[in-house]
């Protein structure tokens, strides 16, 4: 790694510290030539809940000079492209990164649009880039930030030498949204329940799901009635679940469905128990890790109350 040069650097020795003055050419450079962040980060709020927030990239620009007594304004340019790895068989760029379009305005935010000031007495300054955290599968963004000029013409751009290393910084903002692959949600799924109103309060069990369409499944065994009510053993019914890929919402279709019948003998159509989602707590799908949450109620239609209130995490 290259050392960062400033006007006065103290070197320690076993005898005595002495100042060393930089006497080389003046230049500015990025601390790092490559930075990568996900478009979202996890943050714990005051209640201990994990929230998803936009990621922040911090990019440092250094100056090497014997005199840091004045402000130095550093101007830069930026290009923003969507990129991906070419996987097309037979393509001359197969396996390589290719550009697939320009990133429009509003997909990231700079702390300063075109220049940054290294203040008097300072050897560096920070440029920050804030990602936009969305639910779109829009691809990875590649931002190339290039030093263009300084307010003092004696400063060159990048490390001295023909390669001008670290004259540019490449920042990748990695898309953390994934297209829906319905196969991740078909077959045997593991359910982790936390329920209020009917024992057991916490329960882990398996359900069977079948594909209905490219964005919907039917789950049999939701709420684990066979374990909750072993005698007589209830008859489970399929519950149809639809994934909204635009909003990442998980929906019941229809909104109220029979989850099982308490009659015991299958097939059965008597003593149903219905389920419907809690509108106040949205149920969501994570298309990247193949999981989804359900926040729902279980009700005996023949009784006014009580309801079972259930929070489930479901994953293959």
Short mmCIF file of C-alpha atoms in Angstrom, two decimals:
data_model
loop_
_atom_site.label_atom_id
_atom_site.label_comp_id
_atom_site.label_asym_id
_atom_site.label_seq_id
_atom_site.Cartn_x
_atom_site.Cartn_y
_atom_site.Cartn_z
CA UNK A 1 0.00 0.00 0.00
CA UNK A 2 1.16 3.55 -0.64
CA UNK A 3 1.82 5.71 2.37
CA UNK A 4 -0.23 8.87 2.82
CA UNK A 5 2.07 11.86 2.76
CA UNK A 6 1.36 15.02 4.71
CA UNK A 7 3.23 18.20 5.49
CA UNK A 8 4.60 17.04 8.84
CA UNK A 9 4.83 13.36 9.77
CA UNK A 10 6.45 12.33 13.02
CA UNK A 11 8.59 9.20 12.99
CA UNK A 12 9.31 7.56 16.34
CA UNK A 13 12.75 6.17 17.11
CA UNK A 14 14.32 4.69 20.19
CA UNK A 15 16.32 7.90 20.63
CA UNK A 16 14.10 10.82 19.78
CA UNK A 17 11.12 11.88 17.65
CA UNK A 18 11.89 14.32 14.91
CA UNK A 19 9.72 15.94 12.24
CA UNK A 20 10.21 14.92 8.64
CA UNK A 21 9.07 17.39 5.99
CA UNK A 22 7.67 16.12 2.70
CA UNK A 23 9.68 17.60 -0.17
CA UNK A 24 8.23 15.76 -3.16
CA UNK A 25 5.80 16.95 -5.78
CA UNK A 26 2.30 17.99 -4.76
CA UNK A 27 -0.46 15.56 -5.69
CA UNK A 28 -3.94 14.44 -4.67
CA UNK A 29 -5.28 10.90 -4.77
CA UNK A 30 -8.05 8.64 -3.58
CA UNK A 31 -7.24 6.58 -0.51
CA UNK A 32 -8.83 3.52 -2.16
CA UNK A 33 -9.28 2.70 -5.82
CA UNK A 34 -12.16 0.25 -5.22
CA UNK A 35 -15.08 0.35 -2.76
CA UNK A 36 -18.18 -1.85 -2.65
CA UNK A 37 -21.37 -1.55 -0.59
CA UNK A 38 -24.76 -3.22 -0.63
CA UNK A 39 -27.65 -0.88 -1.38
CA UNK A 40 -29.01 -1.49 2.14
CA UNK A 41 -27.57 -1.97 5.61
CA UNK A 42 -29.01 -3.32 8.85
CA UNK A 43 -29.45 -0.98 11.82
CA UNK A 44 -30.87 -1.63 15.27
CA UNK A 45 -33.43 0.93 16.44
CA UNK A 46 -34.07 2.11 20.02
CA UNK A 47 -36.37 -0.85 20.65
CA UNK A 48 -33.83 -3.42 19.52
CA UNK A 49 -35.57 -4.07 16.20
CA UNK A 50 -33.47 -4.47 13.06
CA UNK A 51 -34.28 -2.00 10.29
CA UNK A 52 -33.06 -1.85 6.72
CA UNK A 53 -31.55 1.53 5.82
CA UNK A 54 -29.71 2.87 2.75
CA UNK A 55 -25.98 2.15 2.77
CA UNK A 56 -23.44 4.95 2.98
CA UNK A 57 -20.06 4.79 1.24
CA UNK A 58 -17.29 7.05 2.56
CA UNK A 59 -14.53 7.86 0.08
CA UNK A 60 -11.36 9.59 1.24
CA UNK A 61 -9.33 12.02 -0.88
CA UNK A 62 -5.77 12.82 0.31
CA UNK A 63 -3.30 15.53 -0.54
CA UNK A 64 0.49 15.15 -0.42
CA UNK A 65 2.26 18.46 0.10
CA UNK A 66 4.64 20.30 2.40
CA UNK A 67 2.08 23.05 2.97
CA UNK A 68 -1.44 22.34 4.23
CA UNK A 69 -2.08 25.88 5.46
CA UNK A 70 -4.66 26.66 2.76
CA UNK A 71 -7.93 25.20 1.56
CA UNK A 72 -7.60 23.00 -1.52
CA UNK A 73 -10.65 22.53 -3.73
CA UNK A 74 -10.59 19.22 -5.62
CA UNK A 75 -12.95 18.83 -8.58
CA UNK A 76 -14.10 15.46 -9.87
CA UNK A 77 -16.37 13.89 -12.47
CA UNK A 78 -18.59 10.85 -12.11
CA UNK A 79 -20.08 8.25 -14.45
CA UNK A 80 -22.71 5.75 -13.33
CA UNK A 81 -23.47 2.52 -15.21
CA UNK A 82 -25.49 -0.60 -14.58
CA UNK A 83 -23.19 -3.61 -14.91
CA UNK A 84 -23.46 -7.38 -14.89
CA UNK A 85 -21.35 -10.43 -15.67
CA UNK A 86 -21.82 -11.66 -19.24
CA UNK A 87 -23.04 -15.28 -19.05
CA UNK A 88 -23.97 -15.66 -22.72
CA UNK A 89 -22.38 -18.80 -24.15
CA UNK A 90 -20.10 -18.00 -27.08
CA UNK A 91 -19.97 -14.29 -26.31
CA UNK A 92 -16.49 -12.74 -26.68
CA UNK A 93 -17.02 -11.12 -23.27
CA UNK A 94 -18.33 -14.27 -21.55
CA UNK A 95 -17.39 -14.18 -17.87
CA UNK A 96 -16.48 -10.50 -17.99
CA UNK A 97 -18.21 -7.44 -16.60
CA UNK A 98 -20.26 -5.55 -19.17
CA UNK A 99 -22.18 -2.28 -19.02
CA UNK A 100 -25.92 -2.57 -19.62
CA UNK A 101 -27.14 1.02 -19.30
CA UNK A 102 -26.85 4.38 -17.58
CA UNK A 103 -27.95 4.83 -13.98
CA UNK A 104 -30.57 7.63 -13.91
CA UNK A 105 -30.59 10.48 -11.43
CA UNK A 106 -32.12 9.73 -8.06
CA UNK A 107 -30.54 6.28 -7.67
CA UNK A 108 -27.73 7.56 -5.41
CA UNK A 109 -26.81 10.83 -3.71
CA UNK A 110 -23.44 12.59 -3.34
CA UNK A 111 -22.52 14.82 -0.41
CA UNK A 112 -21.14 17.20 -3.05
CA UNK A 113 -21.96 16.98 -6.77
CA UNK A 114 -18.65 17.96 -8.38
CA UNK A 115 -15.99 19.14 -5.90
CA UNK A 116 -14.78 18.77 -2.35
CA UNK A 117 -12.65 21.03 -0.17
CA UNK A 118 -9.70 19.80 1.86
CA UNK A 119 -9.68 22.38 4.63
CA UNK A 120 -6.63 24.32 5.78
CA UNK A 121 -4.69 22.27 8.31
CA UNK A 122 -6.14 19.01 6.99
CA UNK A 123 -4.49 16.42 4.76
CA UNK A 124 -7.70 14.79 3.53
CA UNK A 125 -11.45 15.13 3.10
CA UNK A 126 -14.35 12.72 2.72
CA UNK A 127 -16.89 12.37 -0.07
CA UNK A 128 -19.98 10.36 0.88
CA UNK A 129 -22.30 8.48 -1.45
CA UNK A 130 -25.70 7.37 -0.18
CA UNK A 131 -27.34 4.45 -1.95
CA UNK A 132 -31.07 4.25 -2.64
CA UNK A 133 -32.59 1.20 -0.96
CA UNK A 134 -35.50 0.00 -3.09
CA UNK A 135 -37.33 -3.24 -3.79
CA UNK A 136 -36.45 -3.22 -7.50
CA UNK A 137 -34.32 -5.90 -9.13
CA UNK A 138 -32.44 -3.19 -11.01
CA UNK A 139 -28.91 -4.60 -11.02
CA UNK A 140 -25.53 -3.53 -9.70
CA UNK A 141 -24.40 0.07 -10.14
CA UNK A 142 -20.80 1.00 -10.95
CA UNK A 143 -19.83 4.58 -10.13
CA UNK A 144 -16.47 5.80 -11.45
CA UNK A 145 -15.29 8.98 -9.72
CA UNK A 146 -12.31 10.66 -11.39
CA UNK A 147 -10.21 13.56 -10.13
CA UNK A 148 -10.22 16.36 -12.72
CA UNK A 149 -8.48 19.41 -11.25
CA UNK A 150 -7.55 21.31 -8.09
CA UNK A 151 -7.64 24.97 -7.12
CA UNK A 152 -3.83 24.89 -6.96
CA UNK A 153 -2.32 24.05 -10.35
CA UNK A 154 0.85 22.69 -8.72
CA UNK A 155 -1.03 19.53 -7.68
CA UNK A 156 -1.02 16.57 -10.02
CA UNK A 157 -3.83 14.03 -10.03
CA UNK A 158 -3.19 10.51 -8.77
CA UNK A 159 0.10 9.08 -7.55
CA UNK A 160 3.16 10.30 -9.47
CA UNK A 161 4.07 8.09 -12.39
CA UNK A 162 2.69 7.16 -15.79
CA UNK A 163 -0.13 5.02 -14.36
CA UNK A 164 -1.51 7.84 -12.16
CA UNK A 165 -2.72 5.27 -9.66
CA UNK A 166 -5.72 6.20 -7.52
CA UNK A 167 -6.69 9.09 -9.77
CA UNK A 168 -10.04 7.31 -10.01
CA UNK A 169 -12.20 5.47 -7.51
CA UNK A 170 -14.68 2.77 -8.52
CA UNK A 171 -17.67 2.35 -6.21
CA UNK A 172 -20.01 -0.62 -6.66
CA UNK A 173 -23.50 -0.38 -5.20
CA UNK A 174 -24.62 -4.00 -5.14
CA UNK A 175 -28.30 -4.71 -5.73
CA UNK A 176 -29.58 -6.78 -2.80
CA UNK A 177 -32.94 -7.57 -4.38
CA UNK A 178 -33.43 -10.84 -6.23
CA UNK A 179 -36.00 -12.02 -8.77
CA UNK A 180 -38.64 -14.39 -7.43
CA UNK A 181 -37.73 -18.05 -7.92
CA UNK A 182 -40.92 -19.87 -6.98
CA UNK A 183 -39.04 -23.18 -6.71
CA UNK A 184 -37.46 -21.87 -3.49
CA UNK A 185 -40.92 -21.99 -1.93
CA UNK A 186 -42.18 -25.34 -3.24
CA UNK A 187 -41.86 -28.65 -1.38
CA UNK A 188 -41.19 -29.12 2.32
CA UNK A 189 -40.94 -25.81 4.17
CA UNK A 190 -39.86 -25.20 7.76
CA UNK A 191 -42.17 -22.99 9.82
CA UNK A 192 -41.20 -21.18 13.01
CA UNK A 193 -44.33 -20.02 14.84
CA UNK A 194 -44.90 -17.65 17.71
CA UNK A 195 -48.58 -17.69 18.64
CA UNK A 196 -50.67 -15.90 21.24
CA UNK A 197 -53.88 -17.56 22.41
CA UNK A 198 -53.25 -21.27 21.90
CA UNK A 199 -50.39 -23.50 23.17
CA UNK A 200 -47.65 -24.08 22.27
CA UNK A 201 -46.65 -20.40 22.09
CA UNK A 202 -43.47 -21.23 20.15
CA UNK A 203 -43.45 -24.09 17.69
CA UNK A 204 -41.33 -25.38 14.79
CA UNK A 205 -42.79 -27.76 12.23
CA UNK A 206 -42.85 -28.61 8.53
CA UNK A 207 -45.52 -27.93 5.94
CA UNK A 208 -45.93 -29.05 2.35
CA UNK A 209 -46.33 -26.52 -0.44
CA UNK A 210 -47.25 -26.90 -4.09
CA UNK A 211 -46.90 -24.40 -6.91
CA UNK A 212 -50.08 -22.73 -8.15
CA UNK A 213 -48.50 -20.17 -10.52
CA UNK A 214 -45.20 -18.36 -11.04
CA UNK A 215 -45.90 -16.24 -7.97
CA UNK A 216 -48.23 -18.33 -5.80
CA UNK A 217 -48.22 -21.52 -3.74
CA UNK A 218 -50.63 -23.57 -1.64
CA UNK A 219 -49.50 -24.60 1.85
CA UNK A 220 -51.04 -27.53 3.72
CA UNK A 221 -50.55 -27.78 7.48
CA UNK A 222 -50.34 -24.09 8.41
CA UNK A 223 -50.68 -23.49 12.19
CA UNK A 224 -49.69 -27.15 12.79
CA UNK A 225 -53.17 -28.28 13.86
CA UNK A 226 -52.19 -31.94 14.21
CA UNK A 227 -49.70 -31.10 16.99
CA UNK A 228 -51.88 -28.52 18.69
CA UNK A 229 -54.98 -30.70 18.73
CA UNK A 230 -53.92 -34.38 18.62
CA UNK A 231 -57.34 -35.78 19.59
CA UNK A 232 -59.22 -35.86 17.37
CA UNK A 233 -56.61 -35.09 14.70
CA UNK A 234 -57.82 -32.15 12.58
CA UNK A 235 -57.98 -32.27 8.81
CA UNK A 236 -55.62 -29.65 7.25
CA UNK A 237 -56.69 -27.64 4.21
CA UNK A 238 -54.51 -25.88 1.61
CA UNK A 239 -54.02 -22.13 2.07
CA UNK A 240 -53.22 -20.20 -1.12
CA UNK A 241 -50.45 -17.61 -0.76
CA UNK A 242 -49.55 -15.02 -3.40
CA UNK A 243 -46.24 -13.15 -3.55
CA UNK A 244 -46.38 -9.57 -4.85
CA UNK A 245 -42.96 -9.18 -6.48
CA UNK A 246 -43.28 -5.39 -6.80
CA UNK A 247 -44.01 -4.64 -3.14
CA UNK A 248 -42.62 -7.87 -1.58
CA UNK A 249 -45.98 -8.30 0.18
CA UNK A 250 -47.34 -11.76 0.98
CA UNK A 251 -51.09 -12.12 0.48
CA UNK A 252 -53.81 -14.68 1.14
CA UNK A 253 -56.06 -15.21 -1.89
CA UNK A 254 -58.90 -15.16 -1.01
CA UNK A 255 -58.23 -12.95 2.01
CA UNK A 256 -59.95 -15.39 4.40
CA UNK A 257 -59.38 -19.13 3.94
CA UNK A 258 -60.01 -22.39 5.74
CA UNK A 259 -56.73 -23.67 7.22
CA UNK A 260 -58.08 -26.87 8.80
CA UNK A 261 -61.23 -28.61 10.00
CA UNK A 262 -61.70 -29.78 13.58
CA UNK A 263 -63.96 -32.69 12.53
CA UNK A 264 -60.95 -34.97 12.45
CA UNK A 265 -61.70 -37.30 9.53
CA UNK A 266 -60.27 -36.29 6.17
CA UNK A 267 -61.60 -35.16 3.85
CA UNK A 268 -63.79 -32.94 5.99
CA UNK A 269 -65.90 -29.82 5.55
CA UNK A 270 -67.18 -29.30 9.08
CA UNK A 271 -65.98 -27.18 12.00
CA UNK A 272 -63.59 -25.08 9.92
CA UNK A 273 -60.95 -22.73 11.32
CA UNK A 274 -60.15 -19.76 9.13
CA UNK A 275 -57.01 -17.67 8.73
CA UNK A 276 -56.63 -14.05 7.58
CA UNK A 277 -53.67 -11.67 7.57
CA UNK A 278 -53.04 -8.93 10.11
CA UNK A 279 -53.33 -5.74 8.04
CA UNK A 280 -51.46 -3.75 10.69
CA UNK A 281 -48.31 -5.90 10.39
CA UNK A 282 -47.46 -6.57 6.73
CA UNK A 283 -46.27 -10.02 5.75
CA UNK A 284 -43.17 -9.87 3.53
CA UNK A 285 -41.09 -12.08 1.25
CA UNK A 286 -37.30 -12.10 1.00
CA UNK A 287 -36.62 -13.33 -2.52
CA UNK A 288 -32.86 -13.49 -1.93
CA UNK A 289 -32.76 -15.90 1.00
CA UNK A 290 -35.98 -17.72 0.05
CA UNK A 291 -38.00 -16.89 3.15
CA UNK A 292 -41.22 -15.09 3.99
CA UNK A 293 -43.13 -13.99 7.05
CA UNK A 294 -46.81 -14.39 7.86
CA UNK A 295 -48.61 -12.30 10.45
CA UNK A 296 -52.12 -13.68 10.71
CA UNK A 297 -55.13 -14.57 12.84
CA UNK A 298 -56.79 -17.96 13.32
CA UNK A 299 -60.52 -17.90 14.10
CA UNK A 300 -63.41 -20.24 14.74
CA UNK A 301 -66.15 -18.64 12.62
CA UNK A 302 -68.77 -20.04 14.98
CA UNK A 303 -67.28 -18.13 17.92
CA UNK A 304 -66.88 -14.40 18.43
CA UNK A 305 -63.52 -14.88 20.18
CA UNK A 306 -60.78 -15.60 21.01
CA UNK A 307 -58.51 -15.29 18.00
CA UNK A 308 -55.10 -16.89 17.79
CA UNK A 309 -52.51 -14.28 16.77
CA UNK A 310 -49.60 -15.87 14.92
CA UNK A 311 -46.24 -14.67 13.62
CA UNK A 312 -44.46 -17.15 11.36
CA UNK A 313 -41.17 -17.28 9.49
CA UNK A 314 -41.20 -19.82 6.68
CA UNK A 315 -38.24 -21.10 4.70
CA UNK A 316 -37.23 -24.18 2.75
#
